[in-house]
Tab-separated table of C-alpha atoms in Angstrom:
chain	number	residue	atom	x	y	z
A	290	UNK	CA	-11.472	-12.292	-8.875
A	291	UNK	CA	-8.483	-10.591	-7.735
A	292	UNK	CA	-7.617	-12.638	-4.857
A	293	UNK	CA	-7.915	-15.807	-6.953
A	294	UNK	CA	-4.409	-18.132	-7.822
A	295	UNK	CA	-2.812	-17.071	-4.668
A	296	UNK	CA	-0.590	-20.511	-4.358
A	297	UNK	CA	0.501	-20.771	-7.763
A	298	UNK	CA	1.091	-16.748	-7.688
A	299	UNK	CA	3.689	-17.398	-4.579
A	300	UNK	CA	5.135	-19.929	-5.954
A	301	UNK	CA	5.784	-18.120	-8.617
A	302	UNK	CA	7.643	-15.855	-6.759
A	303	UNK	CA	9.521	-17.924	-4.781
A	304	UNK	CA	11.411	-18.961	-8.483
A	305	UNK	CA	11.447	-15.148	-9.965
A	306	UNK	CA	15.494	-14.415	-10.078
A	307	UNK	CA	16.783	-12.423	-7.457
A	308	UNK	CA	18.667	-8.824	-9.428
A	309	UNK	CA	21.794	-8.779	-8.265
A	310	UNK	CA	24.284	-5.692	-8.032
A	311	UNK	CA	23.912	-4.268	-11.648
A	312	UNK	CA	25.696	-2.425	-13.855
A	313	UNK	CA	23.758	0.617	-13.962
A	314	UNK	CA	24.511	1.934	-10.374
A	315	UNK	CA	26.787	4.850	-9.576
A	316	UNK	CA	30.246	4.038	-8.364
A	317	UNK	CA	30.147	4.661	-4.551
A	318	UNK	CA	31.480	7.709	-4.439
A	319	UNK	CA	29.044	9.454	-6.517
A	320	UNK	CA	26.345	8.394	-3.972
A	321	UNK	CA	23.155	10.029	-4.597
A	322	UNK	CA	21.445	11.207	-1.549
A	323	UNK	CA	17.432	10.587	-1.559
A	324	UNK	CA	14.819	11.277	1.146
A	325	UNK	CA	11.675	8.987	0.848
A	326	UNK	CA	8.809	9.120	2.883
A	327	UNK	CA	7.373	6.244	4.009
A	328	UNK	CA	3.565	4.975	5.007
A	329	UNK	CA	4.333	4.902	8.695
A	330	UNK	CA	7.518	2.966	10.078
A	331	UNK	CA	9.248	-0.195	9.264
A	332	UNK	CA	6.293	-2.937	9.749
A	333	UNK	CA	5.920	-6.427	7.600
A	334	UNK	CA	3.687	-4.258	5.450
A	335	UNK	CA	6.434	-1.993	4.075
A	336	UNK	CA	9.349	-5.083	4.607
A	337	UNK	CA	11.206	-4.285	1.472
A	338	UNK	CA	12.626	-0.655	2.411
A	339	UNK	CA	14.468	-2.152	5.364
A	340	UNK	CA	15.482	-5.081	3.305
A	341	UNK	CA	16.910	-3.117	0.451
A	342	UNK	CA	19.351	-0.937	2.885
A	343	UNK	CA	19.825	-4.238	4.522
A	344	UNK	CA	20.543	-6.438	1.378
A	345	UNK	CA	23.143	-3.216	-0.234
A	346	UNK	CA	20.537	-3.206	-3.100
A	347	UNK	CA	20.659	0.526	-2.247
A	348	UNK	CA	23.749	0.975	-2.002
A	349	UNK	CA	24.691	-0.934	-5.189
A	350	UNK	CA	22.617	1.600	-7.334
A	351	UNK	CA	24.458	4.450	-5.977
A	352	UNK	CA	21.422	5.377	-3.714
A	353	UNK	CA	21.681	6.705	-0.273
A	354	UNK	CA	18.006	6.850	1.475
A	355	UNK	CA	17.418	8.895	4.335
A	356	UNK	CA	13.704	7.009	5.305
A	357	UNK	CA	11.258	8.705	7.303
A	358	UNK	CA	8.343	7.000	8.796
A	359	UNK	CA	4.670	8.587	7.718
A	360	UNK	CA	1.403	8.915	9.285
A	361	UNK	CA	-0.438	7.042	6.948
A	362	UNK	CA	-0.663	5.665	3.344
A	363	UNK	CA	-3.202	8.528	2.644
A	364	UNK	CA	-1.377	11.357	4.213
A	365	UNK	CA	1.825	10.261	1.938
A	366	UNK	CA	1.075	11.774	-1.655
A	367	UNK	CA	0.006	15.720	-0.484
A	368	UNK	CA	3.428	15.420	1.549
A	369	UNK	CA	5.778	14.810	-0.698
A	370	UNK	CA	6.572	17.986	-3.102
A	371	UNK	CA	6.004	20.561	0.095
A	372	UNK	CA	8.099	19.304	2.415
A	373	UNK	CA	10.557	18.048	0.068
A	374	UNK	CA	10.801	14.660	-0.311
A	375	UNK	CA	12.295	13.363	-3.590
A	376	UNK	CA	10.015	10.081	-3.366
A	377	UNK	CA	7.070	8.461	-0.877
A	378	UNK	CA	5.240	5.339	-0.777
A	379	UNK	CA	1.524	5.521	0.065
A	380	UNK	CA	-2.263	5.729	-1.017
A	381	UNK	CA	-2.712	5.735	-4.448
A	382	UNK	CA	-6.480	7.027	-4.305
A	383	UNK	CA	-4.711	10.434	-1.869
A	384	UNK	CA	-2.558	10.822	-4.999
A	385	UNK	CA	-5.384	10.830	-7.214
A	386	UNK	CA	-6.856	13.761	-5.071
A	387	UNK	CA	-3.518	15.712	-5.005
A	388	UNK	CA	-3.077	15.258	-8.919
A	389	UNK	CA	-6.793	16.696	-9.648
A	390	UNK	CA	-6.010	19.612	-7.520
A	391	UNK	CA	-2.940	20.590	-8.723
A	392	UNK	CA	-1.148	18.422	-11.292
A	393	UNK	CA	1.827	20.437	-11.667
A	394	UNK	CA	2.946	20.695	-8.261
A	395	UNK	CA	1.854	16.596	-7.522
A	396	UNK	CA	4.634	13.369	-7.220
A	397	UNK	CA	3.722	10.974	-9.901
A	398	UNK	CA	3.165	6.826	-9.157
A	399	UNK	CA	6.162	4.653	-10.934
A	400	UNK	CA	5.762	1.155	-9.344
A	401	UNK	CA	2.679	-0.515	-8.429
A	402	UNK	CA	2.869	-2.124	-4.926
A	403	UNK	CA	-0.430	-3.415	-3.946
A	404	UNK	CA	-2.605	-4.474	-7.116
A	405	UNK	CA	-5.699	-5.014	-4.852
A	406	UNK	CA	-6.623	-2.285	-2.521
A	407	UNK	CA	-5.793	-3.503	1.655
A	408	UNK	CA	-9.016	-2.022	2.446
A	409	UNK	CA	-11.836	-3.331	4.649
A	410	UNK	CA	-14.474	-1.926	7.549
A	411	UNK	CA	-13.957	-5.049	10.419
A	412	UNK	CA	-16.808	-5.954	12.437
A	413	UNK	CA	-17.247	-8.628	14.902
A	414	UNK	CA	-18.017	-11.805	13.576
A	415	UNK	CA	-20.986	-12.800	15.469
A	416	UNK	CA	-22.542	-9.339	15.169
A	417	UNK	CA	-25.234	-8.298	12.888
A	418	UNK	CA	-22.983	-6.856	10.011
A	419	UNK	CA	-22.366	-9.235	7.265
A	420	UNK	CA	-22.057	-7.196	4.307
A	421	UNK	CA	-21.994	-3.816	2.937
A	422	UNK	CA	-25.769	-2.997	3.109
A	423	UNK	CA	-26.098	-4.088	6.809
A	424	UNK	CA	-23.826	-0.987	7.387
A	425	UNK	CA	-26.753	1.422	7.293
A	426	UNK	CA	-27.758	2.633	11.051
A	427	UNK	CA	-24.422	1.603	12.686
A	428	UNK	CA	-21.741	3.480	13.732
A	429	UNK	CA	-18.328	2.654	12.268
A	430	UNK	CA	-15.099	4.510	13.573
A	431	UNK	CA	-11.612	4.543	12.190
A	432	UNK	CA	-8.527	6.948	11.756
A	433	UNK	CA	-9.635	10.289	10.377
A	434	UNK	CA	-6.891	10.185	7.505
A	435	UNK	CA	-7.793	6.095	7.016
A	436	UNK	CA	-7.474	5.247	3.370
A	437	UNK	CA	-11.021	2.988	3.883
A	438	UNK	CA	-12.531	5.821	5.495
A	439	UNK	CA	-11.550	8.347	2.617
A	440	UNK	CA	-12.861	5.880	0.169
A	441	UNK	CA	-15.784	4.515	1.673
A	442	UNK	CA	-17.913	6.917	-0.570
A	443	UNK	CA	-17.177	4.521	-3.131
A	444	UNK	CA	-18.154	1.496	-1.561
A	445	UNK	CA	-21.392	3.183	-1.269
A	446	UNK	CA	-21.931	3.973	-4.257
A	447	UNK	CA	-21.147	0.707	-5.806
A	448	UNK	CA	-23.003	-0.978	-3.171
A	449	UNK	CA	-26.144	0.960	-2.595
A	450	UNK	CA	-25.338	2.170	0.705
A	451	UNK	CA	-26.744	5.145	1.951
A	452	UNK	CA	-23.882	6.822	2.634
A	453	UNK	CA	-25.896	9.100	5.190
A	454	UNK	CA	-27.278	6.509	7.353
A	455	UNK	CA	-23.761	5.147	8.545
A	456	UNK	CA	-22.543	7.454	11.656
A	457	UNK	CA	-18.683	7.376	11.087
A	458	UNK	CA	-16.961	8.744	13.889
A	459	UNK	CA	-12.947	9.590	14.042
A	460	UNK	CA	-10.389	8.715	16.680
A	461	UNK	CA	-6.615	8.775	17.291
A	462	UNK	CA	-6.548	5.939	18.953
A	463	UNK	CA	-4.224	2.911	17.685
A	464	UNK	CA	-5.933	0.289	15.743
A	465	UNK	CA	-5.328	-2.093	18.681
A	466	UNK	CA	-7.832	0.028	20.700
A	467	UNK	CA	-10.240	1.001	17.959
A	468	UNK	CA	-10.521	-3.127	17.620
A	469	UNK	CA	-10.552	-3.612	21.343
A	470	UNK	CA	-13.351	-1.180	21.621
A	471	UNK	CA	-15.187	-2.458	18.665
A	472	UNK	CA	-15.407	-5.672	20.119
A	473	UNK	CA	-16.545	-3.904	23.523
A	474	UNK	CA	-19.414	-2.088	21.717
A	475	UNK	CA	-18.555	1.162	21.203
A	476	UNK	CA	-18.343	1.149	17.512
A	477	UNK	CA	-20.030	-1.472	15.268
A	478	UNK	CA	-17.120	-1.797	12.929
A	479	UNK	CA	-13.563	0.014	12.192
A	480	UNK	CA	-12.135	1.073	8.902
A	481	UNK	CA	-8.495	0.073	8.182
A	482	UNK	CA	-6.202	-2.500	6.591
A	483	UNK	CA	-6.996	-5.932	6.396
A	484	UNK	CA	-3.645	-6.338	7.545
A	485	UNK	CA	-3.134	-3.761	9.981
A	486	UNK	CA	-6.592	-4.941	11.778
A	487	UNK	CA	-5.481	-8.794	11.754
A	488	UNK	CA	-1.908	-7.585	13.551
A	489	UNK	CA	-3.556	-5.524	16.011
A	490	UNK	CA	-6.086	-8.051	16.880
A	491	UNK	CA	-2.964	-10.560	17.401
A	492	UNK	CA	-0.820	-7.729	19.837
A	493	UNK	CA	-4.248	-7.752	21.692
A	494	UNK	CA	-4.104	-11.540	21.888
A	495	UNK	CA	-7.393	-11.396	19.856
A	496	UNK	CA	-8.124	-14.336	17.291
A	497	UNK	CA	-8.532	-12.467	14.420
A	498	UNK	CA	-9.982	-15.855	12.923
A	499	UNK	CA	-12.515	-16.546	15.253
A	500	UNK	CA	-13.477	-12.781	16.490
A	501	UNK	CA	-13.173	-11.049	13.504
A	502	UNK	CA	-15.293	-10.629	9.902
A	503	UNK	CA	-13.725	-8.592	7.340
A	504	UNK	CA	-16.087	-6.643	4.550
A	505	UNK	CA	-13.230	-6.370	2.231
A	506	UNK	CA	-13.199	-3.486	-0.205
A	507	UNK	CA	-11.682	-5.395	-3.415
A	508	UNK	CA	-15.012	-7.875	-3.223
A	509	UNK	CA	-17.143	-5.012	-3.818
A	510	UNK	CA	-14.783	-2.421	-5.294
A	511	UNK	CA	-12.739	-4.166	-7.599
A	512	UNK	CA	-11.347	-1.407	-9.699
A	513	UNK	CA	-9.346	0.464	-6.784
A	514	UNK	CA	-5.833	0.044	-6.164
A	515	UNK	CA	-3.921	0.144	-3.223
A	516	UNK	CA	-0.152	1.923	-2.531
A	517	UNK	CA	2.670	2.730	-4.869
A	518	UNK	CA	5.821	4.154	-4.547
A	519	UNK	CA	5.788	8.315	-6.033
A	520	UNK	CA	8.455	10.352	-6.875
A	521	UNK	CA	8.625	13.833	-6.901
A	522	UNK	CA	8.408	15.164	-10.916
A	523	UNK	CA	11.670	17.327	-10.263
A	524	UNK	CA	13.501	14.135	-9.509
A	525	UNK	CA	12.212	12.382	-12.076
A	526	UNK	CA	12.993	15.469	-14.725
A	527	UNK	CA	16.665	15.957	-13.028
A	528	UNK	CA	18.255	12.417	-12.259
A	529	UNK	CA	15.951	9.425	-13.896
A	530	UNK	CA	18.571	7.513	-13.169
A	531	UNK	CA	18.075	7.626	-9.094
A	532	UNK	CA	14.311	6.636	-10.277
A	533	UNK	CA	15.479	3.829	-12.005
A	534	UNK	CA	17.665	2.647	-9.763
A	535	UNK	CA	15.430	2.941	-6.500
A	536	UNK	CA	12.823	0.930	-8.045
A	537	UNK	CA	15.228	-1.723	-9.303
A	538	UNK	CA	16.559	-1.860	-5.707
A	539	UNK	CA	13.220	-2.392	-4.142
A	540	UNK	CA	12.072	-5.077	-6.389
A	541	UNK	CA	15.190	-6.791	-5.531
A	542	UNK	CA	14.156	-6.764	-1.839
A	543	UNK	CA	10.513	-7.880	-2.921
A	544	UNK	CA	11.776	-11.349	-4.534
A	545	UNK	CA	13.940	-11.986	-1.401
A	546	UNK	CA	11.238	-11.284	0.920
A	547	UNK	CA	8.950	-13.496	-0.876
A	548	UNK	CA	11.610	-16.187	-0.567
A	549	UNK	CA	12.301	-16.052	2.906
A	550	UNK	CA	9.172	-13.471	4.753
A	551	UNK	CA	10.763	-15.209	7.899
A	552	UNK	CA	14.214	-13.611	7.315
A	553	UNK	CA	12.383	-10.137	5.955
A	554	UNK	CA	10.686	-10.262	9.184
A	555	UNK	CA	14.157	-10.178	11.183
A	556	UNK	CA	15.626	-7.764	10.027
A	557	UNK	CA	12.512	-5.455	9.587
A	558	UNK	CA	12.578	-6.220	13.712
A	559	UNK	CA	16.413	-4.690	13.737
A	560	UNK	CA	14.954	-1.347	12.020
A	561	UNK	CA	12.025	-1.548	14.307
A	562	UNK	CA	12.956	-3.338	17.389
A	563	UNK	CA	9.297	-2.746	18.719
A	564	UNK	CA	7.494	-4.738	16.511
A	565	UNK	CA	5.465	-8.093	17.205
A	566	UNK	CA	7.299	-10.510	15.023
A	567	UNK	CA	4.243	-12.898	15.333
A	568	UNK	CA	2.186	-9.843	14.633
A	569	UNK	CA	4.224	-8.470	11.429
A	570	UNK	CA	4.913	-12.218	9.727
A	571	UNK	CA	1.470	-12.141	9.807
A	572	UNK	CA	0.717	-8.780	7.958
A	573	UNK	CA	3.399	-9.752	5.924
A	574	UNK	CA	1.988	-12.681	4.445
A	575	UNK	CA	-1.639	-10.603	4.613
A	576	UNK	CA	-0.113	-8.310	2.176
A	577	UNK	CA	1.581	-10.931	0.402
A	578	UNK	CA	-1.716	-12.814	-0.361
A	579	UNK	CA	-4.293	-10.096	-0.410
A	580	UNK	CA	-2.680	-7.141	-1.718
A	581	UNK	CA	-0.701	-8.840	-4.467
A	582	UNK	CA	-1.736	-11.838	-5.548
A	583	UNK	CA	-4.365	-11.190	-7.803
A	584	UNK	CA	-4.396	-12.142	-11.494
A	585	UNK	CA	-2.880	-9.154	-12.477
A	586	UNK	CA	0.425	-9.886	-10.894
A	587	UNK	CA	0.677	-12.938	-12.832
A	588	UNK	CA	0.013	-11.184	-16.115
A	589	UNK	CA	1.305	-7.612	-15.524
A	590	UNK	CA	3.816	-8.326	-12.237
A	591	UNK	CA	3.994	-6.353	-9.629
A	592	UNK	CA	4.861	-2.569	-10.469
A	593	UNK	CA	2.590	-1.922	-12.943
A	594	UNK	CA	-1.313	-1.369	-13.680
A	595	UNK	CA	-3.752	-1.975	-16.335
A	596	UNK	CA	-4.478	1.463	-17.837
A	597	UNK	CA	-8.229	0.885	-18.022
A	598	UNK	CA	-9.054	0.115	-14.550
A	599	UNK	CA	-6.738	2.921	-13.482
A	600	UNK	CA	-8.697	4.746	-15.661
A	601	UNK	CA	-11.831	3.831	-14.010
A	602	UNK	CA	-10.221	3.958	-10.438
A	603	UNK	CA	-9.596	7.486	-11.193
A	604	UNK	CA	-13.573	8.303	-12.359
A	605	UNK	CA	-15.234	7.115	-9.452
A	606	UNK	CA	-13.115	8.665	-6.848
A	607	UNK	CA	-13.172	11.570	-8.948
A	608	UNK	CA	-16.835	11.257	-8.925
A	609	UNK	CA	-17.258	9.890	-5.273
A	610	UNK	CA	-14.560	12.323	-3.293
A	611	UNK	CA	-15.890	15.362	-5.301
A	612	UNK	CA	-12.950	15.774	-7.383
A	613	UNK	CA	-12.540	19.420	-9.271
A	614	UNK	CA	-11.398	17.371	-12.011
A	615	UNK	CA	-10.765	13.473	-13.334
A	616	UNK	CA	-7.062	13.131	-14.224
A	617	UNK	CA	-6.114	11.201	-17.098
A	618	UNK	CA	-4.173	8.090	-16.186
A	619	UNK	CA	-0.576	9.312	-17.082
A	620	UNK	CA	-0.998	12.194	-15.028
A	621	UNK	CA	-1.297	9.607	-12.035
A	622	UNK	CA	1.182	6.495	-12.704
A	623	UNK	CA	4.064	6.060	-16.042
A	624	UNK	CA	5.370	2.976	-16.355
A	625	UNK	CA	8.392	4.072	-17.838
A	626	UNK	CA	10.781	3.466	-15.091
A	627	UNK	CA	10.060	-0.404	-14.754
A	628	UNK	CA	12.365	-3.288	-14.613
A	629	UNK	CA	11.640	-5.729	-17.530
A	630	UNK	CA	8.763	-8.051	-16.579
A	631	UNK	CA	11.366	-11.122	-16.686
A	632	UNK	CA	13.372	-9.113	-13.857
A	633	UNK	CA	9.720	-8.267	-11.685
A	634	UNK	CA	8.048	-10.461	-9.256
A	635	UNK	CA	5.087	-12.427	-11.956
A	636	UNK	CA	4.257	-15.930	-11.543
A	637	UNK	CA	6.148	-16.256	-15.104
A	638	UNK	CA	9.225	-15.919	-13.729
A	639	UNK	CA	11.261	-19.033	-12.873
């Protein structure tokens, strides 16, 4: 199973060797300027961009990143060539969509952040919903551009739901509400992030633990994978190096945070004062566990992908979202950018 090993997978981490300032960065007055567009704004989710600038990892590769918070991991990829953004970090299943549409104009994945997808439809936990099929003749609601909500089709498919017979209804609402009303009984379940649900259930002073039940995409779609960081091909045809170096100084920031999440969490809370540090060490370690321990970490580490099940990702959503198309997988993710797996987060480091 994916979410299997998770203790000896952190552990792992906690020994991998922290990359230093290297070599390969420009001096600092050759500073290369780069605008990437994040998921939404700092949170535990996304800790490592605020703990790169934080760290100098950044800065000692001769990158300068102007971050701007997104809207969403699935509104990321379609964003990122037209309103010119050199990189983005989102929805790898979005990116999918964007390459079969129009692969020439679409960012390409280079570092694998979330190995299992983050996915899940919550439900209360004494309600009638206990799996997949129990979906049919309830109404679940969630964020219109909601990664689980754009892939739900293939939860259906590979679960026998009739897609048909679940009323999904949209809303702008913050999660915190859409969960608050859930549990009220205006929905029977909400599509989102695992992570995102169990931090907005804490805000609302809701035990996630007790109160919640989470039908978690990777059980029953196992193939799918969650968000990566994209660059934009003209970067990546004019200045590799930048590529290069912005990925080195993000997996930097990943090994500290996995060292000390505590410390991540304080300074993500001096990019985002707002945040509920109770809330977001939380997530953090959600992600942590959920999104990225699964075997393949510990045999691939985090940043890259096993070409088959990409390969397979990429048919059924192709299949499942209507695709005009089914890219091939080096249209969607290279690999060619990566540290060395001794310098990545793998549970054979250290």
């Amino acid at each position: 199973m994916l979410r299997s090993d998770r203790r000896p997978f952190l552990a792992g981490l906690a020994g991998a060797a922290v990359l230093g300032a290297m070599p390969w960065g420009r001096a600092a007055a050759e500073s290369k300027p780069l605008k990437l567009l994040m998921n939404s704004d700092y949170t535990g989710a996304n800790a490592w961009f605020a703990v790169a600038q934080d760290k100098g990892y950044l800065r000692e590769e001769g990158i300068e990143v102007e971050f701007t918070p997104g809207l969403g991991a699935y509104t990321a990829a379609p964003r990122i060539v037209p309103e010119g953004f050199d990189a983005g970090y989102g929805d790898i299943n979005s990116l999918i969509e964007v390459v079969a549409a129009n692969p020439e104009q679409a960012p390409i994945a280079v570092y694998m952040m979330f190995n299992a997808a983050p996915t899940t439809i919550v439900v209360a936990a004494d309600g009638p919903i206990k799996g997949p099929q129990d979906l049919e003749g309830h109404t679940i609601g969630g964020h219109p551009t909601d990664v689980a909500l754009r892939t739900f089709p293939a939860l259906a498919k590979l679960t026998g739901v009739d897609a048909s017979k679940v009323k999904i209804v949209t809303s702008d609402e913050s999660m915190r509400v859409l969960v608050e009303e859930m549990l009220a009984g205006k929905t029977d379940g909400v599509f989102g992030y695992v992570t995102t649900q169990t931090a907005a259930a804490i805000t609302a002073g809701i035990d996630p633990a007790a109160r919640l039940r989470f039908i978690s995409y990777p059980d029953y779609v196992p193939d799918l994978y969650g968000s990566a960081l994209m660059i934009n091909r003209q970067l990546l045809r004019n200045d590799p190096k930048a590529v290069s170096g912005l990925i080195r100084a993000l997996n930097a920031a990943l090994i500290d945070i996995v060292k000390d999440p505590d410390g991540a969490i304080e300074v993500v809370a001096r990019y985002n004062p707002e945040i509920n540090k109770q809330a977001e060490r939380a997530r953090l370690e959600g992600t942590l566990k959920g999104e990225m321990a699964g075997g393949e970490g510990k045999t691939l580490g985090i940043g890259a992908v096993d070409e088959a099940r990409l390969a397979r990702s990429i048919a059924l959503i192709a299949e499942t979202n209507k695709l005009p198309r089914v890219p091939a997988p080096g249209e969607v993710f290279t690999p060619d950018f990566l540290p060395p797996l001794a310098d990545r987060v793998t549970t054979l480091a250290g």
